[in-house]
Amino acid sequence: PQGSIDAVHELLERAVPGASSNFELSFADGCPGIKAGTACYDLSWANGKVHVAGTTANEITFGIGEYLRTECNMTIGWPRGGNSNLFTPQEWPVAVTRSRARVQPWSYIMNVCTHSYSLVWYGWAEWTQFIDWMALSGINLALAMTGQEEVQYKVFRALGLEDKEIRSWFNGPALLTWSRGQNEYGSDIAGPLPRSWMQAQWALQRQILARYRSLGIVGQLPGFQGNAPIGLKALLKDSNMTDNKKG
């Protein structure tokens, strides 16, 4: 997604309150000296303001992040990794004019384990801070696994499985990486998974994906991994389904 200039201004205000008035932001089809069709940003200084133009909102936020780190000597981090040192300068430093292209089309973050173990108790406030860090770091592709259990629950219920049978197939919130990764599935570790958890995570996922798209980040949604509650074997009369508990 290209994203939104308004969303970038909002990010700037969250990171450094009052900063957005010192920046001129715009979309551009390309950047000086950069091959046409390449994702890039162009940074310059004019009339006392930092000008950042980019092919997507993500290129613009990366350009802003580079300026804050290099010219302003700020640190952009997240709480578990040392946090940030963001502040409002008495005078905004003159931006060194430069254009920078993305060497590879995608900058990817996270896997199944980190998404579960590191982010399991994140609410919207924590996700907001984390996504801002992604955007200012030029990450444009993120694993988006939050809330998938709600989708699976509805599918399994529609196929005829009972509520408790499905919720016991999922592990508890802190151990979802195991049932998502096909290990220990159906063992009801720290479960059954509450319906309230599934529904809250699904609502949170919709917020996460909307913020990703507004900042030019692609959320990589999970697909079907091939594991399902063994109760479906009898319901669907499918002899090809294997019971791993007996294997």
PDB file of C-alpha atoms in Angstrom:
ATOM      1  CA  PRO A   1       0.000   0.000   0.000  1.00  0.00           C
ATOM      2  CA  GLN A   2       1.142   3.547  -0.687  1.00  0.00           C
ATOM      3  CA  GLY A   3      -0.148   4.782   2.642  1.00  0.00           C
ATOM      4  CA  SER A   4      -1.161   8.257   3.737  1.00  0.00           C
ATOM      5  CA  ILE A   5       0.712  11.541   4.263  1.00  0.00           C
ATOM      6  CA  ASP A   6      -1.699  12.347   7.098  1.00  0.00           C
ATOM      7  CA  ALA A   7      -0.727   9.092   8.830  1.00  0.00           C
ATOM      8  CA  VAL A   8       2.957  10.053   8.584  1.00  0.00           C
ATOM      9  CA  HIS A   9       2.259  13.471  10.138  1.00  0.00           C
ATOM     10  CA  GLU A  10       0.380  11.722  12.964  1.00  0.00           C
ATOM     11  CA  LEU A  11       3.358   9.410  13.519  1.00  0.00           C
ATOM     12  CA  LEU A  12       5.687  12.427  13.733  1.00  0.00           C
ATOM     13  CA  GLU A  13       3.452  14.006  16.371  1.00  0.00           C
ATOM     14  CA  ARG A  14       3.476  10.799  18.419  1.00  0.00           C
ATOM     15  CA  ALA A  15       7.256  10.508  18.187  1.00  0.00           C
ATOM     16  CA  VAL A  16       8.214  14.175  18.656  1.00  0.00           C
ATOM     17  CA  PRO A  17       5.219  16.354  19.591  1.00  0.00           C
ATOM     18  CA  GLY A  18       5.126  19.533  17.529  1.00  0.00           C
ATOM     19  CA  ALA A  19       7.610  18.224  14.968  1.00  0.00           C
ATOM     20  CA  SER A  20       5.278  17.823  12.005  1.00  0.00           C
ATOM     21  CA  SER A  21       5.085  21.579  11.349  1.00  0.00           C
ATOM     22  CA  ASN A  22       8.836  21.518  10.616  1.00  0.00           C
ATOM     23  CA  PHE A  23       8.482  18.931   7.854  1.00  0.00           C
ATOM     24  CA  GLU A  24       7.160  19.089   4.299  1.00  0.00           C
ATOM     25  CA  LEU A  25       6.110  15.625   3.187  1.00  0.00           C
ATOM     26  CA  SER A  26       4.980  14.438  -0.231  1.00  0.00           C
ATOM     27  CA  PHE A  27       4.671  11.436  -2.520  1.00  0.00           C
ATOM     28  CA  ALA A  28       6.942  11.239  -5.547  1.00  0.00           C
ATOM     29  CA  ASP A  29       7.113   8.942  -8.573  1.00  0.00           C
ATOM     30  CA  GLY A  30      10.885   8.719  -8.156  1.00  0.00           C
ATOM     31  CA  CYS A  31      14.000  10.355  -6.711  1.00  0.00           C
ATOM     32  CA  PRO A  32      16.914  12.243  -8.301  1.00  0.00           C
ATOM     33  CA  GLY A  33      19.656   9.893  -9.504  1.00  0.00           C
ATOM     34  CA  ILE A  34      17.600   6.777  -8.692  1.00  0.00           C
ATOM     35  CA  LYS A  35      16.489   4.285 -11.342  1.00  0.00           C
ATOM     36  CA  ALA A  36      12.833   4.730 -12.294  1.00  0.00           C
ATOM     37  CA  GLY A  37      10.462   2.318 -10.586  1.00  0.00           C
ATOM     38  CA  THR A  38      12.700   1.882  -7.529  1.00  0.00           C
ATOM     39  CA  ALA A  39      11.321   2.520  -4.043  1.00  0.00           C
ATOM     40  CA  CYS A  40      13.173   5.516  -2.620  1.00  0.00           C
ATOM     41  CA  TYR A  41      13.084   8.724  -0.620  1.00  0.00           C
ATOM     42  CA  ASP A  42      14.596  12.156  -1.261  1.00  0.00           C
ATOM     43  CA  LEU A  43      15.643  14.374   1.649  1.00  0.00           C
ATOM     44  CA  SER A  44      16.341  18.097   1.330  1.00  0.00           C
ATOM     45  CA  TRP A  45      16.183  21.413   3.197  1.00  0.00           C
ATOM     46  CA  ALA A  46      14.364  24.557   2.110  1.00  0.00           C
ATOM     47  CA  ASN A  47      12.838  27.579   3.830  1.00  0.00           C
ATOM     48  CA  GLY A  48      13.844  26.294   7.247  1.00  0.00           C
ATOM     49  CA  LYS A  49      12.022  22.983   6.836  1.00  0.00           C
ATOM     50  CA  VAL A  50      12.946  19.363   6.247  1.00  0.00           C
ATOM     51  CA  HIS A  51      11.521  18.138   2.954  1.00  0.00           C
ATOM     52  CA  VAL A  52      10.985  14.407   2.514  1.00  0.00           C
ATOM     53  CA  ALA A  53       9.499  12.976  -0.664  1.00  0.00           C
ATOM     54  CA  GLY A  54       9.070   9.240  -1.177  1.00  0.00           C
ATOM     55  CA  THR A  55       7.426   6.670  -3.393  1.00  0.00           C
ATOM     56  CA  THR A  56       5.355   5.357  -0.452  1.00  0.00           C
ATOM     57  CA  ALA A  57       4.573   6.432   3.101  1.00  0.00           C
ATOM     58  CA  ASN A  58       7.087   3.829   4.275  1.00  0.00           C
ATOM     59  CA  GLU A  59       9.908   5.398   2.268  1.00  0.00           C
ATOM     60  CA  ILE A  60       8.967   8.801   3.718  1.00  0.00           C
ATOM     61  CA  THR A  61       8.956   7.519   7.306  1.00  0.00           C
ATOM     62  CA  PHE A  62      12.311   5.844   6.732  1.00  0.00           C
ATOM     63  CA  GLY A  63      13.691   9.128   5.423  1.00  0.00           C
ATOM     64  CA  ILE A  64      12.387  10.881   8.536  1.00  0.00           C
ATOM     65  CA  GLY A  65      13.954   8.192  10.720  1.00  0.00           C
ATOM     66  CA  GLU A  66      17.311   8.634   8.974  1.00  0.00           C
ATOM     67  CA  TYR A  67      17.169  12.397   9.507  1.00  0.00           C
ATOM     68  CA  LEU A  68      16.292  12.050  13.197  1.00  0.00           C
ATOM     69  CA  ARG A  69      19.092   9.528  13.747  1.00  0.00           C
ATOM     70  CA  THR A  70      21.872  11.159  11.724  1.00  0.00           C
ATOM     71  CA  GLU A  71      21.267  14.919  11.792  1.00  0.00           C
ATOM     72  CA  CYS A  72      19.448  15.150  15.139  1.00  0.00           C
ATOM     73  CA  ASN A  73      21.443  12.440  16.982  1.00  0.00           C
ATOM     74  CA  MET A  74      18.263  10.787  18.281  1.00  0.00           C
ATOM     75  CA  THR A  75      17.751   7.133  19.142  1.00  0.00           C
ATOM     76  CA  ILE A  76      14.631   5.385  17.884  1.00  0.00           C
ATOM     77  CA  GLY A  77      14.072   2.118  19.728  1.00  0.00           C
ATOM     78  CA  TRP A  78      11.373   0.192  21.546  1.00  0.00           C
ATOM     79  CA  PRO A  79      11.060  -0.546  25.285  1.00  0.00           C
ATOM     80  CA  ARG A  80      12.462  -4.083  25.245  1.00  0.00           C
ATOM     81  CA  GLY A  81      15.390  -3.040  23.086  1.00  0.00           C
ATOM     82  CA  GLY A  82      16.710  -0.032  24.993  1.00  0.00           C
ATOM     83  CA  ASN A  83      13.870   2.456  24.341  1.00  0.00           C
ATOM     84  CA  SER A  84      14.217   5.775  22.498  1.00  0.00           C
ATOM     85  CA  ASN A  85      15.836   9.156  22.990  1.00  0.00           C
ATOM     86  CA  LEU A  86      13.467  11.463  21.104  1.00  0.00           C
ATOM     87  CA  PHE A  87      13.245  15.174  21.857  1.00  0.00           C
ATOM     88  CA  THR A  88      12.370  18.526  20.312  1.00  0.00           C
ATOM     89  CA  PRO A  89      15.576  20.328  19.215  1.00  0.00           C
ATOM     90  CA  GLN A  90      15.932  24.007  20.022  1.00  0.00           C
ATOM     91  CA  GLU A  91      16.707  24.405  16.319  1.00  0.00           C
ATOM     92  CA  TRP A  92      16.120  21.733  13.719  1.00  0.00           C
ATOM     93  CA  PRO A  93      19.448  20.820  12.046  1.00  0.00           C
ATOM     94  CA  VAL A  94      19.836  21.506   8.342  1.00  0.00           C
ATOM     95  CA  ALA A  95      19.094  18.293   6.442  1.00  0.00           C
ATOM     96  CA  VAL A  96      21.889  16.982   4.221  1.00  0.00           C
ATOM     97  CA  THR A  97      20.400  16.619   0.735  1.00  0.00           C
ATOM     98  CA  ARG A  98      20.378  13.000  -0.374  1.00  0.00           C
ATOM     99  CA  SER A  99      18.345  10.369  -2.181  1.00  0.00           C
ATOM    100  CA  ARG A 100      18.324   6.756  -1.073  1.00  0.00           C
ATOM    101  CA  ALA A 101      16.920   3.718  -2.837  1.00  0.00           C
ATOM    102  CA  ARG A 102      15.721   0.462  -1.327  1.00  0.00           C
ATOM    103  CA  VAL A 103      18.231  -2.258  -2.274  1.00  0.00           C
ATOM    104  CA  GLN A 104      15.685  -5.065  -1.804  1.00  0.00           C
ATOM    105  CA  PRO A 105      11.922  -4.616  -2.274  1.00  0.00           C
ATOM    106  CA  TRP A 106      11.012  -6.005   1.164  1.00  0.00           C
ATOM    107  CA  SER A 107      12.338  -5.445   4.678  1.00  0.00           C
ATOM    108  CA  TYR A 108      10.690  -8.184   6.765  1.00  0.00           C
ATOM    109  CA  ILE A 109      10.213  -8.543  10.506  1.00  0.00           C
ATOM    110  CA  MET A 110       9.168 -11.308  12.942  1.00  0.00           C
ATOM    111  CA  ASN A 111       8.470 -15.024  12.949  1.00  0.00           C
ATOM    112  CA  VAL A 112       5.881 -17.220  14.663  1.00  0.00           C
ATOM    113  CA  CYS A 113       7.772 -17.428  17.966  1.00  0.00           C
ATOM    114  CA  THR A 114       8.619 -13.751  18.411  1.00  0.00           C
ATOM    115  CA  HIS A 115       5.088 -12.755  17.457  1.00  0.00           C
ATOM    116  CA  SER A 116       3.687 -15.000  20.179  1.00  0.00           C
ATOM    117  CA  TYR A 117       6.226 -14.819  23.000  1.00  0.00           C
ATOM    118  CA  SER A 118       7.226 -11.154  22.658  1.00  0.00           C
ATOM    119  CA  LEU A 119       3.884  -9.594  21.726  1.00  0.00           C
ATOM    120  CA  VAL A 120       1.289 -11.784  23.423  1.00  0.00           C
ATOM    121  CA  TRP A 121       0.257  -9.189  26.026  1.00  0.00           C
ATOM    122  CA  TYR A 122       0.586  -6.114  23.811  1.00  0.00           C
ATOM    123  CA  GLY A 123      -2.426  -3.798  23.727  1.00  0.00           C
ATOM    124  CA  TRP A 124      -3.031  -1.057  21.193  1.00  0.00           C
ATOM    125  CA  ALA A 125      -0.729   1.428  22.966  1.00  0.00           C
ATOM    126  CA  GLU A 126       2.217  -0.984  22.739  1.00  0.00           C
ATOM    127  CA  TRP A 127       1.405  -1.910  19.151  1.00  0.00           C
ATOM    128  CA  THR A 128       1.241   1.770  18.205  1.00  0.00           C
ATOM    129  CA  GLN A 129       4.748   2.357  19.517  1.00  0.00           C
ATOM    130  CA  PHE A 130       6.070  -0.803  17.872  1.00  0.00           C
ATOM    131  CA  ILE A 131       4.559  -0.001  14.469  1.00  0.00           C
ATOM    132  CA  ASP A 132       5.963   3.538  14.630  1.00  0.00           C
ATOM    133  CA  TRP A 133       9.403   2.025  15.221  1.00  0.00           C
ATOM    134  CA  MET A 134       8.910  -0.282  12.209  1.00  0.00           C
ATOM    135  CA  ALA A 135       7.930   2.637   9.981  1.00  0.00           C
ATOM    136  CA  LEU A 136      10.833   4.872  11.056  1.00  0.00           C
ATOM    137  CA  SER A 137      13.178   1.909  10.479  1.00  0.00           C
ATOM    138  CA  GLY A 138      11.978   1.265   6.927  1.00  0.00           C
ATOM    139  CA  ILE A 139      10.309  -2.089   7.636  1.00  0.00           C
ATOM    140  CA  ASN A 140       7.595  -2.604   5.020  1.00  0.00           C
ATOM    141  CA  LEU A 141       6.557  -6.254   5.516  1.00  0.00           C
ATOM    142  CA  ALA A 142       5.443  -7.620   8.901  1.00  0.00           C
ATOM    143  CA  LEU A 143       4.087 -10.986   9.972  1.00  0.00           C
ATOM    144  CA  ALA A 144       0.475 -10.360  11.063  1.00  0.00           C
ATOM    145  CA  MET A 145      -0.675 -13.354  13.107  1.00  0.00           C
ATOM    146  CA  THR A 146      -2.770 -11.612  15.748  1.00  0.00           C
ATOM    147  CA  GLY A 147      -6.409 -12.690  15.907  1.00  0.00           C
ATOM    148  CA  GLN A 148      -6.234 -15.750  13.648  1.00  0.00           C
ATOM    149  CA  GLU A 149      -7.835 -18.022  16.240  1.00  0.00           C
ATOM    150  CA  GLU A 150     -11.132 -16.139  15.927  1.00  0.00           C
ATOM    151  CA  VAL A 151     -11.238 -16.874  12.185  1.00  0.00           C
ATOM    152  CA  GLN A 152     -10.385 -20.534  12.735  1.00  0.00           C
ATOM    153  CA  TYR A 153     -12.943 -20.862  15.530  1.00  0.00           C
ATOM    154  CA  LYS A 154     -15.752 -19.627  13.267  1.00  0.00           C
ATOM    155  CA  VAL A 155     -14.723 -22.003  10.471  1.00  0.00           C
ATOM    156  CA  PHE A 156     -14.547 -25.021  12.794  1.00  0.00           C
ATOM    157  CA  ARG A 157     -17.919 -24.164  14.368  1.00  0.00           C
ATOM    158  CA  ALA A 158     -19.449 -23.895  10.892  1.00  0.00           C
ATOM    159  CA  LEU A 159     -18.076 -27.377  10.143  1.00  0.00           C
ATOM    160  CA  GLY A 160     -19.839 -28.763  13.221  1.00  0.00           C
ATOM    161  CA  LEU A 161     -17.234 -28.889  16.003  1.00  0.00           C
ATOM    162  CA  GLU A 162     -18.289 -28.029  19.558  1.00  0.00           C
ATOM    163  CA  ASP A 163     -17.094 -24.913  21.369  1.00  0.00           C
ATOM    164  CA  LYS A 164     -15.004 -26.666  24.047  1.00  0.00           C
ATOM    165  CA  GLU A 165     -13.446 -29.019  21.501  1.00  0.00           C
ATOM    166  CA  ILE A 166     -12.134 -26.084  19.470  1.00  0.00           C
ATOM    167  CA  ARG A 167     -10.972 -23.975  22.405  1.00  0.00           C
ATOM    168  CA  SER A 168      -9.108 -26.938  23.888  1.00  0.00           C
ATOM    169  CA  TRP A 169      -7.385 -27.496  20.554  1.00  0.00           C
ATOM    170  CA  PHE A 170      -5.801 -24.050  20.906  1.00  0.00           C
ATOM    171  CA  ASN A 171      -3.243 -23.583  23.657  1.00  0.00           C
ATOM    172  CA  GLY A 172      -3.489 -20.714  26.139  1.00  0.00           C
ATOM    173  CA  PRO A 173      -2.478 -17.155  25.121  1.00  0.00           C
ATOM    174  CA  ALA A 174       1.161 -17.357  26.254  1.00  0.00           C
ATOM    175  CA  LEU A 175       1.749 -20.626  24.360  1.00  0.00           C
ATOM    176  CA  LEU A 176      -0.073 -20.023  21.098  1.00  0.00           C
ATOM    177  CA  THR A 177       3.163 -20.297  19.142  1.00  0.00           C
ATOM    178  CA  TRP A 178       2.999 -24.063  19.777  1.00  0.00           C
ATOM    179  CA  SER A 179      -0.496 -24.617  18.394  1.00  0.00           C
ATOM    180  CA  ARG A 180       0.177 -22.156  15.560  1.00  0.00           C
ATOM    181  CA  GLY A 181       3.351 -24.038  14.685  1.00  0.00           C
ATOM    182  CA  GLN A 182       1.719 -27.504  14.689  1.00  0.00           C
ATOM    183  CA  ASN A 183       3.537 -28.635  17.834  1.00  0.00           C
ATOM    184  CA  GLU A 184       1.564 -29.931  20.823  1.00  0.00           C
ATOM    185  CA  TYR A 185      -1.687 -29.007  19.089  1.00  0.00           C
ATOM    186  CA  GLY A 186      -4.770 -30.376  20.772  1.00  0.00           C
ATOM    187  CA  SER A 187      -2.962 -30.798  24.102  1.00  0.00           C
ATOM    188  CA  ASP A 188      -4.840 -27.925  25.766  1.00  0.00           C
ATOM    189  CA  ILE A 189      -1.667 -26.420  27.271  1.00  0.00           C
ATOM    190  CA  ALA A 190      -2.745 -23.535  29.550  1.00  0.00           C
ATOM    191  CA  GLY A 191      -6.148 -23.616  27.840  1.00  0.00           C
ATOM    192  CA  PRO A 192      -8.897 -23.761  26.822  1.00  0.00           C
ATOM    193  CA  LEU A 193      -8.390 -20.482  24.972  1.00  0.00           C
ATOM    194  CA  PRO A 194     -11.124 -18.032  26.104  1.00  0.00           C
ATOM    195  CA  ARG A 195     -13.579 -16.671  23.564  1.00  0.00           C
ATOM    196  CA  SER A 196     -12.984 -13.208  25.023  1.00  0.00           C
ATOM    197  CA  TRP A 197      -9.297 -13.515  24.092  1.00  0.00           C
ATOM    198  CA  MET A 198     -10.064 -14.527  20.507  1.00  0.00           C
ATOM    199  CA  GLN A 199     -12.539 -11.699  20.000  1.00  0.00           C
ATOM    200  CA  ALA A 200     -10.300  -9.034  21.568  1.00  0.00           C
ATOM    201  CA  GLN A 201      -7.322 -10.148  19.487  1.00  0.00           C
ATOM    202  CA  TRP A 202      -9.409 -10.106  16.311  1.00  0.00           C
ATOM    203  CA  ALA A 203     -10.491  -6.506  17.030  1.00  0.00           C
ATOM    204  CA  LEU A 204      -6.844  -5.609  17.749  1.00  0.00           C
ATOM    205  CA  GLN A 205      -5.718  -7.183  14.467  1.00  0.00           C
ATOM    206  CA  ARG A 206      -8.064  -4.925  12.524  1.00  0.00           C
ATOM    207  CA  GLN A 207      -6.453  -1.888  14.180  1.00  0.00           C
ATOM    208  CA  ILE A 208      -2.954  -3.236  13.480  1.00  0.00           C
ATOM    209  CA  LEU A 209      -3.636  -3.887   9.787  1.00  0.00           C
ATOM    210  CA  ALA A 210      -5.261  -0.478   9.288  1.00  0.00           C
ATOM    211  CA  ARG A 211      -2.211   1.232  10.821  1.00  0.00           C
ATOM    212  CA  TYR A 212       0.158  -0.906   8.726  1.00  0.00           C
ATOM    213  CA  ARG A 213      -1.605   0.079   5.506  1.00  0.00           C
ATOM    214  CA  SER A 214      -1.739   3.778   6.407  1.00  0.00           C
ATOM    215  CA  LEU A 215       2.057   3.744   6.824  1.00  0.00           C
ATOM    216  CA  GLY A 216       2.819   1.754   3.674  1.00  0.00           C
ATOM    217  CA  ILE A 217       3.493  -1.536   5.484  1.00  0.00           C
ATOM    218  CA  VAL A 218       2.178  -4.882   4.218  1.00  0.00           C
ATOM    219  CA  GLY A 219       0.772  -7.231   6.863  1.00  0.00           C
ATOM    220  CA  GLN A 220       1.543 -10.845   5.925  1.00  0.00           C
ATOM    221  CA  LEU A 221      -1.493 -12.836   7.022  1.00  0.00           C
ATOM    222  CA  PRO A 222      -1.206 -16.521   7.990  1.00  0.00           C
ATOM    223  CA  GLY A 223      -2.523 -19.252   5.736  1.00  0.00           C
ATOM    224  CA  PHE A 224      -3.886 -22.698   6.618  1.00  0.00           C
ATOM    225  CA  GLN A 225      -1.037 -24.828   7.963  1.00  0.00           C
ATOM    226  CA  GLY A 226      -2.709 -28.183   7.463  1.00  0.00           C
ATOM    227  CA  ASN A 227      -3.455 -29.003  11.107  1.00  0.00           C
ATOM    228  CA  ALA A 228      -6.991 -29.104  12.477  1.00  0.00           C
ATOM    229  CA  PRO A 229      -8.915 -30.610  15.427  1.00  0.00           C
ATOM    230  CA  ILE A 230      -9.092 -34.367  14.949  1.00  0.00           C
ATOM    231  CA  GLY A 231     -12.852 -34.250  15.521  1.00  0.00           C
ATOM    232  CA  LEU A 232     -13.148 -33.161  11.895  1.00  0.00           C
ATOM    233  CA  LYS A 233     -12.017 -36.642  10.816  1.00  0.00           C
ATOM    234  CA  ALA A 234     -15.323 -38.166  11.894  1.00  0.00           C
ATOM    235  CA  LEU A 235     -17.456 -35.189  10.873  1.00  0.00           C
ATOM    236  CA  LEU A 236     -16.018 -35.064   7.364  1.00  0.00           C
ATOM    237  CA  LYS A 237     -15.473 -38.833   7.073  1.00  0.00           C
ATOM    238  CA  ASP A 238     -11.950 -38.082   5.833  1.00  0.00           C
ATOM    239  CA  SER A 239      -9.673 -41.115   6.079  1.00  0.00           C
ATOM    240  CA  ASN A 240      -6.674 -39.017   5.011  1.00  0.00           C
ATOM    241  CA  MET A 241      -6.661 -37.072   8.278  1.00  0.00           C
ATOM    242  CA  THR A 242      -4.072 -38.351  10.758  1.00  0.00           C
ATOM    243  CA  ASP A 243      -4.406 -38.265  14.550  1.00  0.00           C
ATOM    244  CA  ASN A 244      -1.002 -37.067  15.753  1.00  0.00           C
ATOM    245  CA  LYS A 245      -1.761 -38.191  19.306  1.00  0.00           C
ATOM    246  CA  LYS A 246      -1.754 -41.775  18.055  1.00  0.00           C
ATOM    247  CA  GLY A 247       1.140 -41.326  15.626  1.00  0.00           C
TER     248      GLY A 247
END
